[in-house]
Coordinates of C-alpha atoms in Angstrom, one line a residue:
X29 CA 0.0 0.0 0.0
X30 CA 1.3 3.4 -0.9
X31 CA -0.2 6.7 0.0
X32 CA 0.9 10.3 -0.8
X33 CA -0.3 13.5 0.8
X34 CA 1.1 16.7 -0.7
X35 CA 1.2 19.7 1.6
X36 CA -1.3 22.5 1.4
X37 CA -0.9 25.0 -1.4
X38 CA -1.9 28.5 -0.4
X39 CA -2.8 29.4 -3.9
X40 CA -4.7 26.2 -4.8
X41 CA -6.1 25.3 -1.5
X42 CA -6.2 21.6 -1.9
X43 CA -4.9 18.3 -0.5
X44 CA -4.7 15.2 -2.6
X45 CA -4.3 11.6 -1.5
X46 CA -3.0 8.8 -3.7
X47 CA -3.3 5.1 -2.6
X48 CA -2.5 2.1 -4.7
X49 CA -2.4 -1.6 -3.9
X50 CA -0.3 -4.0 -6.0
X51 CA -1.1 -7.7 -5.7
X52 CA 1.0 -9.8 -8.1
X53 CA -0.7 -13.1 -8.7
X54 CA 0.7 -15.8 -11.0
X55 CA -1.3 -16.8 -14.0
X56 CA -0.6 -19.5 -16.5
X57 CA 0.3 -17.8 -19.8
X58 CA 1.8 -20.8 -21.6
X59 CA 1.0 -20.3 -25.3
X60 CA 2.3 -23.7 -26.3
X61 CA -0.8 -25.5 -25.2
X62 CA -3.2 -26.4 -28.0
X63 CA -6.2 -24.7 -26.4
X64 CA -4.2 -21.8 -25.1
X65 CA -6.8 -21.3 -22.3
X66 CA -5.7 -19.6 -19.2
X67 CA -6.1 -21.5 -16.0
X68 CA -7.0 -19.7 -12.8
X69 CA -4.8 -20.9 -9.9
X70 CA -5.6 -20.7 -6.3
X71 CA -6.2 -17.1 -5.2
X72 CA -4.7 -16.0 -1.9
X73 CA -4.4 -12.2 -2.0
X74 CA -5.8 -11.3 -5.3
X75 CA -9.6 -11.0 -5.6
X76 CA -10.8 -14.1 -7.4
X77 CA -13.7 -12.2 -8.9
X78 CA -11.4 -10.0 -11.0
X79 CA -9.2 -13.0 -12.0
X80 CA -12.3 -14.8 -13.2
X81 CA -13.4 -11.8 -15.2
X82 CA -9.9 -11.5 -16.9
X83 CA -9.9 -15.2 -17.7
X84 CA -13.5 -15.8 -18.8
X85 CA -13.6 -12.8 -21.2
X86 CA -9.9 -13.2 -22.3
X87 CA -8.9 -9.7 -21.2
X88 CA -5.2 -8.9 -21.4
X89 CA -5.4 -5.5 -19.7
X90 CA -8.2 -3.6 -17.9
X91 CA -8.6 0.0 -16.6
X92 CA -11.7 1.2 -14.8
X93 CA -12.1 4.6 -13.0
X94 CA -15.2 6.1 -11.3
X95 CA -14.7 9.9 -10.8
X96 CA -16.7 12.7 -9.4
X97 CA -15.4 16.2 -10.2
X98 CA -12.8 17.6 -12.6
X99 CA -9.0 17.6 -12.1
X100 CA -7.7 21.1 -12.8
X101 CA -4.4 20.5 -14.5
X102 CA -3.4 24.1 -14.7
X103 CA -3.8 24.8 -11.0
X104 CA -3.0 21.4 -9.5
X105 CA -0.4 19.9 -11.9
X106 CA -0.7 16.3 -13.1
X107 CA -2.2 13.5 -11.1
X108 CA -0.5 10.1 -10.6
X109 CA -3.3 8.6 -12.7
X110 CA -5.6 10.8 -14.7
X111 CA -9.3 10.0 -15.0
X112 CA -12.3 11.3 -16.8
X113 CA -15.4 12.6 -15.0
X114 CA -18.0 9.9 -14.5
X115 CA -17.2 6.3 -15.5
X116 CA -14.3 5.4 -17.8
X117 CA -13.5 1.9 -19.0
X118 CA -11.0 0.6 -21.6
X119 CA -9.6 -2.9 -22.1
X120 CA -7.4 -4.9 -24.4
X121 CA -8.6 -8.4 -25.4
X122 CA -6.6 -11.4 -26.4
X123 CA -6.0 -12.0 -30.2
X124 CA -7.8 -15.3 -29.7
X125 CA -11.1 -13.5 -29.3
X126 CA -13.1 -13.8 -32.5
X127 CA -16.0 -11.5 -31.5
X128 CA -14.5 -8.6 -29.5
X129 CA -17.7 -6.6 -29.5
X130 CA -19.7 -9.5 -27.9
X131 CA -17.0 -10.0 -25.2
X132 CA -16.9 -6.3 -24.6
X133 CA -20.7 -6.2 -23.9
X134 CA -20.4 -9.2 -21.5
X135 CA -17.4 -7.6 -19.7
X136 CA -19.3 -4.3 -19.1
X137 CA -22.4 -6.1 -17.8
X138 CA -20.2 -8.2 -15.4
X139 CA -18.3 -5.2 -14.1
X140 CA -21.6 -3.3 -13.7
X141 CA -22.8 -5.9 -11.2
X142 CA -19.4 -6.2 -9.5
X143 CA -19.0 -2.4 -8.9
X144 CA -22.7 -1.5 -8.6
X145 CA -22.2 1.0 -11.5
X146 CA -24.2 1.7 -14.7
X147 CA -21.6 0.1 -16.9
X148 CA -24.2 -2.0 -18.6
X149 CA -25.2 1.1 -20.5
X150 CA -22.0 0.9 -22.4
X151 CA -22.8 -0.4 -25.9
X152 CA -21.5 -0.2 -29.4
X153 CA -23.2 3.2 -29.8
X154 CA -20.9 4.8 -27.3
X155 CA -17.7 2.7 -27.7
X156 CA -14.7 3.7 -29.8
X157 CA -11.5 2.0 -30.9
X158 CA -8.6 4.5 -30.4
X159 CA -5.8 4.2 -32.9
X160 CA -3.0 6.4 -31.4
X161 CA -4.2 7.6 -28.0
X162 CA -3.8 4.6 -25.8
X163 CA -1.2 1.8 -25.5
X164 CA -0.9 -1.2 -23.2
X165 CA 1.3 -0.8 -20.2
X166 CA 1.7 -4.5 -19.4
X167 CA 3.7 -7.3 -20.8
X168 CA 1.6 -7.7 -24.0
X169 CA 4.0 -7.7 -26.9
X170 CA 1.4 -8.9 -29.5
X171 CA -0.9 -6.0 -28.6
X172 CA 1.7 -3.2 -29.0
X173 CA 1.3 -2.7 -32.7
X174 CA -2.5 -3.4 -33.0
X175 CA -5.4 -1.4 -31.7
X176 CA -8.1 -3.6 -33.0
X177 CA -8.2 -5.5 -29.7
X178 CA -8.8 -2.2 -27.7
X179 CA -12.2 -0.9 -26.7
X180 CA -12.8 2.4 -24.9
X181 CA -16.0 4.0 -23.5
X182 CA -17.0 6.6 -20.9
X183 CA -20.2 7.5 -19.2
X184 CA -19.8 11.2 -18.2
X185 CA -23.2 11.3 -16.5
X186 CA -22.4 8.5 -14.1
X187 CA -22.7 9.6 -10.4
X188 CA -20.1 8.1 -8.0
X189 CA -21.5 7.3 -4.5
X190 CA -21.1 4.9 -1.6
X191 CA -22.5 2.0 -3.6
X192 CA -19.3 2.1 -5.7
X193 CA -16.9 2.6 -2.8
X194 CA -18.1 -0.5 -0.9
X195 CA -17.3 -3.1 -3.5
X196 CA -14.0 -1.4 -4.3
X197 CA -13.0 -1.8 -0.6
X198 CA -14.0 -5.5 -0.7
X199 CA -11.4 -6.2 -3.4
X200 CA -8.6 -5.3 -1.0
X201 CA -6.9 -8.2 1.0
X202 CA -7.8 -6.5 4.3
X203 CA -10.9 -4.8 2.9
X204 CA -11.6 -1.7 5.1
X205 CA -10.6 -3.1 8.5
X206 CA -6.9 -2.3 8.2
X207 CA -4.6 -0.2 6.1
X208 CA -5.1 3.1 4.3
X209 CA -8.6 2.0 3.1
X210 CA -9.8 2.1 6.7
X211 CA -9.6 5.9 6.5
X212 CA -12.0 6.1 3.5
X213 CA -15.2 7.3 5.2
X214 CA -17.8 7.7 2.5
X215 CA -19.4 10.6 4.4
X216 CA -16.2 12.6 4.2
X217 CA -14.6 11.7 0.9
X218 CA -17.8 12.3 -1.1
X219 CA -17.8 15.9 0.2
X220 CA -14.5 16.7 -1.5
X221 CA -14.0 18.7 -4.6
X222 CA -12.7 15.7 -6.4
X223 CA -12.6 12.0 -5.7
X224 CA -11.8 9.1 -7.9
X225 CA -11.4 5.4 -7.4
X226 CA -9.9 3.0 -9.9
X227 CA -9.0 -0.6 -10.6
X228 CA -6.2 -1.3 -13.0
X229 CA -5.3 -4.9 -14.0
X230 CA -2.3 -5.8 -16.3
X231 CA 0.3 -8.4 -16.8
X232 CA 3.9 -7.8 -15.6
X233 CA 7.1 -9.8 -16.2
X234 CA 8.1 -12.1 -13.3
X235 CA 11.8 -12.2 -14.5
X236 CA 14.2 -10.3 -16.7
X237 CA 13.6 -12.6 -19.7
X238 CA 9.8 -12.3 -19.2
X239 CA 9.3 -16.1 -19.6
X240 CA 6.8 -15.9 -16.8
X241 CA 4.2 -13.3 -16.2
X242 CA 2.2 -12.2 -13.2
X243 CA -1.1 -10.4 -13.1
X244 CA -0.9 -7.0 -11.2
X245 CA -4.1 -5.6 -9.6
X246 CA -3.7 -2.0 -8.7
X247 CA -6.4 0.0 -6.8
X248 CA -6.1 3.7 -6.7
X249 CA -8.0 6.5 -4.9
X250 CA -7.4 10.3 -5.4
X251 CA -9.0 13.0 -3.2
X252 CA -8.9 16.8 -3.4
X253 CA -10.0 18.9 -0.4
X254 CA -10.9 22.6 -0.3
X255 CA -9.3 24.4 2.7
X256 CA -12.1 27.0 2.5
X257 CA -14.6 24.3 3.4
X258 CA -12.2 22.8 6.1
X259 CA -11.8 26.4 7.4
X260 CA -8.1 25.7 8.2
X261 CA -4.8 25.6 6.3
X262 CA -3.5 23.0 8.8
X263 CA -4.5 19.4 8.1
X264 CA -4.4 16.0 9.8
X265 CA -5.7 12.5 9.2
X266 CA -8.5 13.2 11.7
X267 CA -9.5 16.4 10.0
X268 CA -9.5 14.9 6.5
X269 CA -10.8 11.4 7.3
X270 CA -12.4 11.7 10.7
X271 CA -10.0 9.2 12.4
X272 CA -6.4 8.2 12.5
X273 CA -4.6 5.2 10.8
X274 CA -4.7 2.1 13.0
X275 CA -1.7 0.1 11.6
X276 CA -1.1 -1.3 8.1
X277 CA -2.6 -4.4 6.5
X278 CA -1.0 -7.5 8.0
X279 CA -1.0 -9.2 4.6
X280 CA 0.9 -6.3 2.9
X281 CA 4.7 -6.8 2.5
X282 CA 5.2 -3.1 2.6
X283 CA 3.0 -0.1 3.7
X284 CA 4.4 3.4 3.2
X285 CA 3.0 6.9 3.2
X286 CA 4.8 9.5 1.1
X287 CA 4.3 13.3 1.9
X288 CA 5.6 15.9 -0.6
X289 CA 7.5 18.5 1.5
X290 CA 9.2 20.2 -1.4
X291 CA 7.4 23.5 -0.8
X292 CA 8.6 23.6 2.8
X293 CA 11.2 26.1 1.9
X294 CA 8.6 28.7 1.1
X295 CA 5.5 27.6 3.0
X296 CA 6.9 26.4 6.3
X297 CA 5.0 23.6 8.0
X298 CA 5.9 21.0 10.6
X299 CA 4.9 17.3 10.4
X300 CA 4.0 15.5 13.5
X301 CA 5.0 12.8 14.3
X302 CA 8.3 13.1 12.4
X303 CA 8.8 10.8 9.4
X304 CA 11.0 7.8 9.4
X305 CA 13.2 9.2 6.7
X306 CA 13.4 11.9 4.1
X307 CA 14.3 11.2 0.4
X308 CA 15.3 13.6 -2.3
X309 CA 14.5 12.6 -5.9
X310 CA 15.8 14.2 -9.1
X311 CA 13.7 13.4 -12.1
X312 CA 13.7 15.1 -15.5
X313 CA 14.7 18.5 -14.2
X314 CA 12.4 18.3 -11.2
X315 CA 13.6 18.1 -7.6
X316 CA 11.2 16.5 -5.1
X317 CA 11.6 16.0 -1.4
X318 CA 9.5 13.3 0.2
X319 CA 8.9 12.4 3.8
X320 CA 8.3 8.7 4.2
X321 CA 6.4 6.9 7.0
X322 CA 6.7 3.2 7.3
X323 CA 3.5 1.6 8.6
X324 CA 3.6 -1.7 10.5
X325 CA 0.6 -3.9 11.3
X326 CA 1.2 -3.3 15.0
X327 CA 1.6 0.5 14.7
X328 CA -0.4 2.5 17.2
X329 CA -3.0 4.9 16.1
X330 CA -1.2 7.3 13.7
X331 CA -2.5 10.8 13.1
X332 CA -0.1 12.6 10.8
X333 CA -0.6 16.3 10.9
X334 CA 0.9 19.4 9.3
X335 CA 0.9 22.7 11.1
X336 CA 1.7 25.9 9.2
X337 CA 4.3 28.4 10.3
X338 CA 3.9 32.1 10.7
X339 CA 6.6 33.3 8.3
X340 CA 5.1 31.9 5.1
X341 CA 5.9 33.6 1.9
X342 CA 3.5 34.0 -1.1
X343 CA 4.5 31.6 -3.9
X344 CA 3.6 31.7 -7.5
X345 CA 1.5 29.0 -9.1
X346 CA 3.6 28.0 -12.1
X347 CA 1.5 26.2 -14.7
X348 CA 2.7 22.8 -16.1
X349 CA 4.3 22.6 -19.5
X350 CA 1.1 21.4 -21.1
X351 CA -2.5 22.2 -20.1
X352 CA -5.8 22.6 -21.9
X353 CA -9.4 23.7 -21.8
X354 CA -12.6 22.6 -23.6
X355 CA -15.9 24.3 -24.2
X356 CA -18.9 24.5 -26.5
X357 CA -19.7 27.2 -29.0
X358 CA -22.9 28.2 -30.7
X359 CA -26.4 29.2 -29.8
X360 CA -29.9 28.0 -30.7
X361 CA -30.9 24.4 -31.4
X362 CA -29.5 23.9 -34.9
X363 CA -25.7 24.1 -35.0
X364 CA -22.8 24.3 -32.6
X365 CA -19.1 23.6 -32.1
X366 CA -16.6 22.0 -29.8
X367 CA -13.4 24.0 -29.0
X368 CA -10.3 22.5 -27.4
X369 CA -7.6 24.9 -26.4
X370 CA -4.1 23.4 -25.8
X371 CA -1.4 25.5 -24.3
X372 CA 2.3 24.5 -24.8
X373 CA 4.1 26.4 -22.0
X374 CA 7.4 24.7 -22.8
X375 CA 10.3 26.3 -24.7
X376 CA 10.4 23.4 -27.3
X377 CA 7.7 21.8 -29.5
X378 CA 5.6 19.0 -28.0
X379 CA 3.9 16.3 -30.0
X380 CA 0.4 15.3 -28.8
X381 CA -2.5 13.1 -30.0
X382 CA -5.9 14.6 -29.6
X383 CA -8.8 12.1 -29.5
X384 CA -12.3 13.5 -29.8
X385 CA -15.3 11.2 -29.2
X386 CA -18.7 12.6 -30.1
X387 CA -21.9 10.6 -29.5
X388 CA -24.1 9.6 -32.4
X389 CA -26.7 12.2 -31.5
X390 CA -24.1 15.0 -32.0
X391 CA -22.7 14.4 -35.5
X392 CA -19.5 16.3 -36.2
X393 CA -18.4 17.2 -39.7
X394 CA -14.8 16.7 -40.6
X395 CA -15.0 19.4 -43.3
X396 CA -15.6 22.0 -40.5
X397 CA -12.3 21.1 -38.7
X398 CA -10.2 24.2 -38.1
X399 CA -6.8 24.5 -36.4
X400 CA -6.3 28.1 -35.2
X401 CA -9.1 29.2 -37.4
X402 CA -7.6 27.6 -40.6
X403 CA -8.9 24.6 -42.5
X404 CA -5.4 23.4 -43.3
X405 CA -2.5 23.6 -40.9
X406 CA 1.1 22.5 -40.9
X407 CA 0.6 21.5 -37.2
X408 CA -1.3 18.3 -38.2
X409 CA 1.2 15.5 -38.6
X410 CA -1.4 12.7 -38.9
X411 CA -5.2 12.2 -38.8
X412 CA -7.7 9.4 -38.2
X413 CA -11.5 9.8 -38.6
X414 CA -14.2 7.3 -38.2
X415 CA -17.7 8.6 -39.1
X416 CA -20.5 7.7 -36.8
X417 CA -23.8 6.1 -37.6
X418 CA -27.2 7.1 -36.2
X419 CA -28.0 5.0 -33.1
X420 CA -25.2 2.5 -33.9
X421 CA -21.7 4.0 -33.4
X422 CA -20.2 7.4 -32.3
X423 CA -18.0 9.8 -34.2
X424 CA -14.3 9.4 -33.6
X425 CA -11.5 11.9 -34.6
X426 CA -7.8 11.6 -33.7
X427 CA -5.2 14.3 -34.6
X428 CA -1.4 14.0 -34.3
X429 CA -0.3 17.6 -33.6
X430 CA 3.0 19.3 -33.1
X431 CA 2.5 22.2 -30.8
X432 CA 4.9 25.1 -31.3
X433 CA 6.8 26.4 -28.2
X434 CA 5.1 29.0 -26.0
X435 CA 1.8 28.8 -28.0
X436 CA -1.9 28.2 -27.7
X437 CA -3.4 25.9 -30.3
X438 CA -7.2 25.9 -30.8
X439 CA -9.0 23.0 -32.4
X440 CA -12.6 23.6 -33.5
X441 CA -15.1 21.3 -35.1
X442 CA -18.7 22.0 -35.8
X443 CA -21.7 19.7 -35.0
X444 CA -25.4 19.5 -35.7
X445 CA -28.2 18.9 -33.3
X446 CA -30.5 16.0 -34.0
X447 CA -34.0 15.2 -32.9
X448 CA -34.3 12.2 -30.6
X449 CA -37.3 9.9 -30.2
X450 CA -39.2 10.6 -27.0
X451 CA -38.1 7.2 -25.5
X452 CA -34.4 8.2 -26.0
X453 CA -34.4 11.2 -23.7
X454 CA -32.8 10.6 -20.2
X455 CA -34.5 11.6 -17.0
X456 CA -34.4 15.4 -16.5
X457 CA -33.8 16.0 -20.2
X458 CA -33.8 19.8 -19.7
X459 CA -30.7 19.5 -17.6
X460 CA -28.6 18.8 -20.7
X461 CA -26.6 16.1 -22.4
X462 CA -23.1 15.4 -21.4
X463 CA -20.2 15.0 -23.8
X464 CA -17.3 12.8 -22.7
X465 CA -13.8 14.1 -22.1
X466 CA -11.3 14.2 -25.0
X467 CA -8.0 12.3 -24.6
X468 CA -4.7 14.1 -25.0
X469 CA -1.7 11.8 -25.3
X470 CA 1.7 13.5 -25.0
X471 CA 5.4 12.8 -24.5
X472 CA 6.3 15.3 -21.9
X473 CA 9.9 16.6 -22.2
X474 CA 10.2 17.4 -18.5
X475 CA 8.9 15.8 -15.3
X476 CA 7.9 19.1 -13.7
X477 CA 4.4 18.9 -12.2
X478 CA 4.4 15.2 -13.2
X479 CA 4.2 12.5 -10.5
X480 CA 3.1 9.6 -12.7
X481 CA 4.8 6.2 -12.4
X482 CA 7.0 4.9 -15.2
X483 CA 5.3 2.4 -17.5
X484 CA 7.3 -0.4 -15.9
X485 CA 6.9 1.0 -12.4
X486 CA 4.9 -1.0 -9.9
X487 CA 5.2 1.0 -6.6
X488 CA 5.5 4.7 -5.9
X489 CA 9.3 4.5 -5.2
X490 CA 9.9 3.7 -8.9
X491 CA 9.7 7.5 -9.6
X492 CA 12.9 8.1 -7.5
X493 CA 15.6 9.4 -9.8
X494 CA 13.8 7.9 -12.8
X495 CA 14.9 10.4 -15.4
X496 CA 14.1 9.6 -19.1
X497 CA 14.2 11.5 -22.4
X498 CA 10.4 11.5 -22.5
X499 CA 7.5 11.0 -20.1
X500 CA 4.5 9.5 -21.8
X501 CA 1.1 10.5 -20.3
X502 CA -2.6 10.4 -21.2
X503 CA -4.7 13.3 -19.9
X504 CA -8.5 13.9 -19.9
X505 CA -10.0 17.3 -20.7
X506 CA -13.0 18.7 -18.9
X507 CA -16.3 17.5 -20.1
X508 CA -19.0 19.6 -21.9
X509 CA -22.7 19.8 -21.9
X510 CA -25.1 20.7 -24.7
X511 CA -28.9 21.3 -24.8
X512 CA -30.6 19.3 -27.5
X513 CA -34.1 20.2 -28.8
X514 CA -36.3 18.9 -26.1
X515 CA -40.0 18.5 -26.3
X516 CA -42.4 19.7 -23.7
X517 CA -42.8 16.7 -21.5
X518 CA -45.4 18.5 -19.4
X519 CA -47.8 18.6 -22.3
X520 CA -49.1 15.0 -21.8
X521 CA -49.7 16.0 -18.1
X522 CA -51.7 19.0 -19.2
X523 CA -53.7 17.0 -21.7
X524 CA -54.5 14.4 -19.1
X525 CA -55.6 17.1 -16.6
X526 CA -57.8 18.8 -19.3
X527 CA -59.4 15.6 -20.4
X528 CA -60.1 14.5 -16.8
X529 CA -61.7 17.9 -16.1
X530 CA -63.9 17.7 -19.2
X531 CA -65.0 14.1 -18.3
X532 CA -65.7 15.1 -14.7
X533 CA -67.8 18.1 -15.7
X534 CA -69.8 15.9 -18.2
X535 CA -70.1 12.9 -16.0
X536 CA -72.2 14.7 -13.3
X537 CA -75.1 15.8 -15.5
X538 CA -75.1 12.5 -17.4
X539 CA -75.2 10.5 -14.2
X540 CA -78.1 12.6 -12.9
X541 CA -80.0 12.1 -16.1
X542 CA -79.4 8.3 -16.1
X543 CA -80.2 7.6 -12.4
X544 CA -82.9 10.1 -11.3
X545 CA -86.6 9.6 -12.2
X546 CA -88.4 12.6 -13.5
X547 CA -91.9 13.0 -11.9
X548 CA -94.6 15.5 -13.0
X549 CA -95.9 17.7 -10.3
X550 CA -99.2 19.5 -10.5
X551 CA -99.0 23.2 -10.4
X552 CA -101.4 25.2 -8.2
X553 CA -102.0 28.8 -7.3
X554 CA -98.8 30.5 -6.1
X555 CA -98.6 30.9 -2.3
X556 CA -98.0 34.3 -0.8
X557 CA -95.4 35.1 1.8
X558 CA -97.9 35.0 4.7
X559 CA -99.1 31.5 3.8
X560 CA -95.5 30.2 3.4
X561 CA -94.7 31.4 7.0
X562 CA -97.8 29.8 8.4
X563 CA -97.0 26.5 6.7
X564 CA -93.4 26.7 8.0
X565 CA -94.5 27.1 11.6
X566 CA -97.0 24.2 11.2
X567 CA -94.2 21.9 10.2
X568 CA -92.1 22.8 13.2
X569 CA -95.1 22.2 15.6
X570 CA -95.7 18.8 14.1

């Protein structure tokens, strides 16, 4: 188990927590057998449910995240693992699978029941096959050069709640009784500005020659707190989670907590209790100082706290080398456009891949694509476009761009609004329709603002002094929302009320006519007022 708690940032006002659990579990990957079927061995630490899913549906690699909120890359830097708002799922299947779409549907339905999420709404009409945006991070050599085995889908409207956190905890070896997961109180973490839980399954090499592979199951959680809501710039485990940490998981071989204390030179704070050791890491032009706490199963109640000093200096929030923004253009109910602004804050060009995924009810037109307002641009190094089909498949566009140094690149593409059938509108249709996040894949030339693990990395300490020429990363932009032409769903209610009123008014006279008997009464001389009063008193005396 690995956890990281960066110190408070006076400008950003946030605290983020990262927790991952890596459980290597051997899996028979012998390809010399005639059937080449994978056999599930005895599960000890790894959750058997996930291993059965991987084996039954012949999945080579799986990534699932459930996120509430939006990560602000410009203000917060880059997360350890980026995630799109809502639910995001992508997986690589084995080349032995003959019908990948059928296996993909079965996989989403199974994961929907396992994590109590609406993943069963993932179908071919909202699934794409990225060509350049994603790559396998595990030991899958036969999948590196082929994207036909990859499926990607997202549900931006998915709401993350306690129903998703509980099954996520049950996959851990110690569940929520011990370890860092015991701090995850649903009442507190769901009140944060950003929270994300994820499950990532891949194969890793067991030896240098990679003759034997293991299956690695990594569970991650990321939280961002707002100090304005906490009403304090000081933080502690009890303030953030409502309790302290009562020891590590007895089944874990190593349990550590990493706290980023790099900014202690400007924003002075004191950690209590003191860490076991302090490590300095130099990675890609970035210097990071980390305080490390080693957690044992018999450790007493641990409440790590940071108290701010009085002589703090104001620090500037330096944006990362690459950040972006996404929004919708247009007015009315006929035409619109999606705009993605990408800022290269570095002194050298950066190559990226922009992947746009538009649902079938929002058809985009490739002829309206504009880069910085121009139909043709030298910034485009490659392009892939897959047209959508009404009620069958989404629109998919991928662009390989070379961003000039110190520049802002604007990518605009127009879309049309379509009319849906009345059964296709979701609940609360007037709220709007969500568009999933775009994927931005980049080779970062520097590790500043970057805390992601290397592709071959397993634990958090793999980032120590891990300098490389490039740092590949996949980012998600913010989502967008459009308002489609929506019928007046209150009209049936008004018609029903009017019809019922008319029927009620007509039913009374008709009922009287059909049930009452009309009797003729003889008419006499009209009585005067005096005679009427006399008759009235006679009735009372009788």
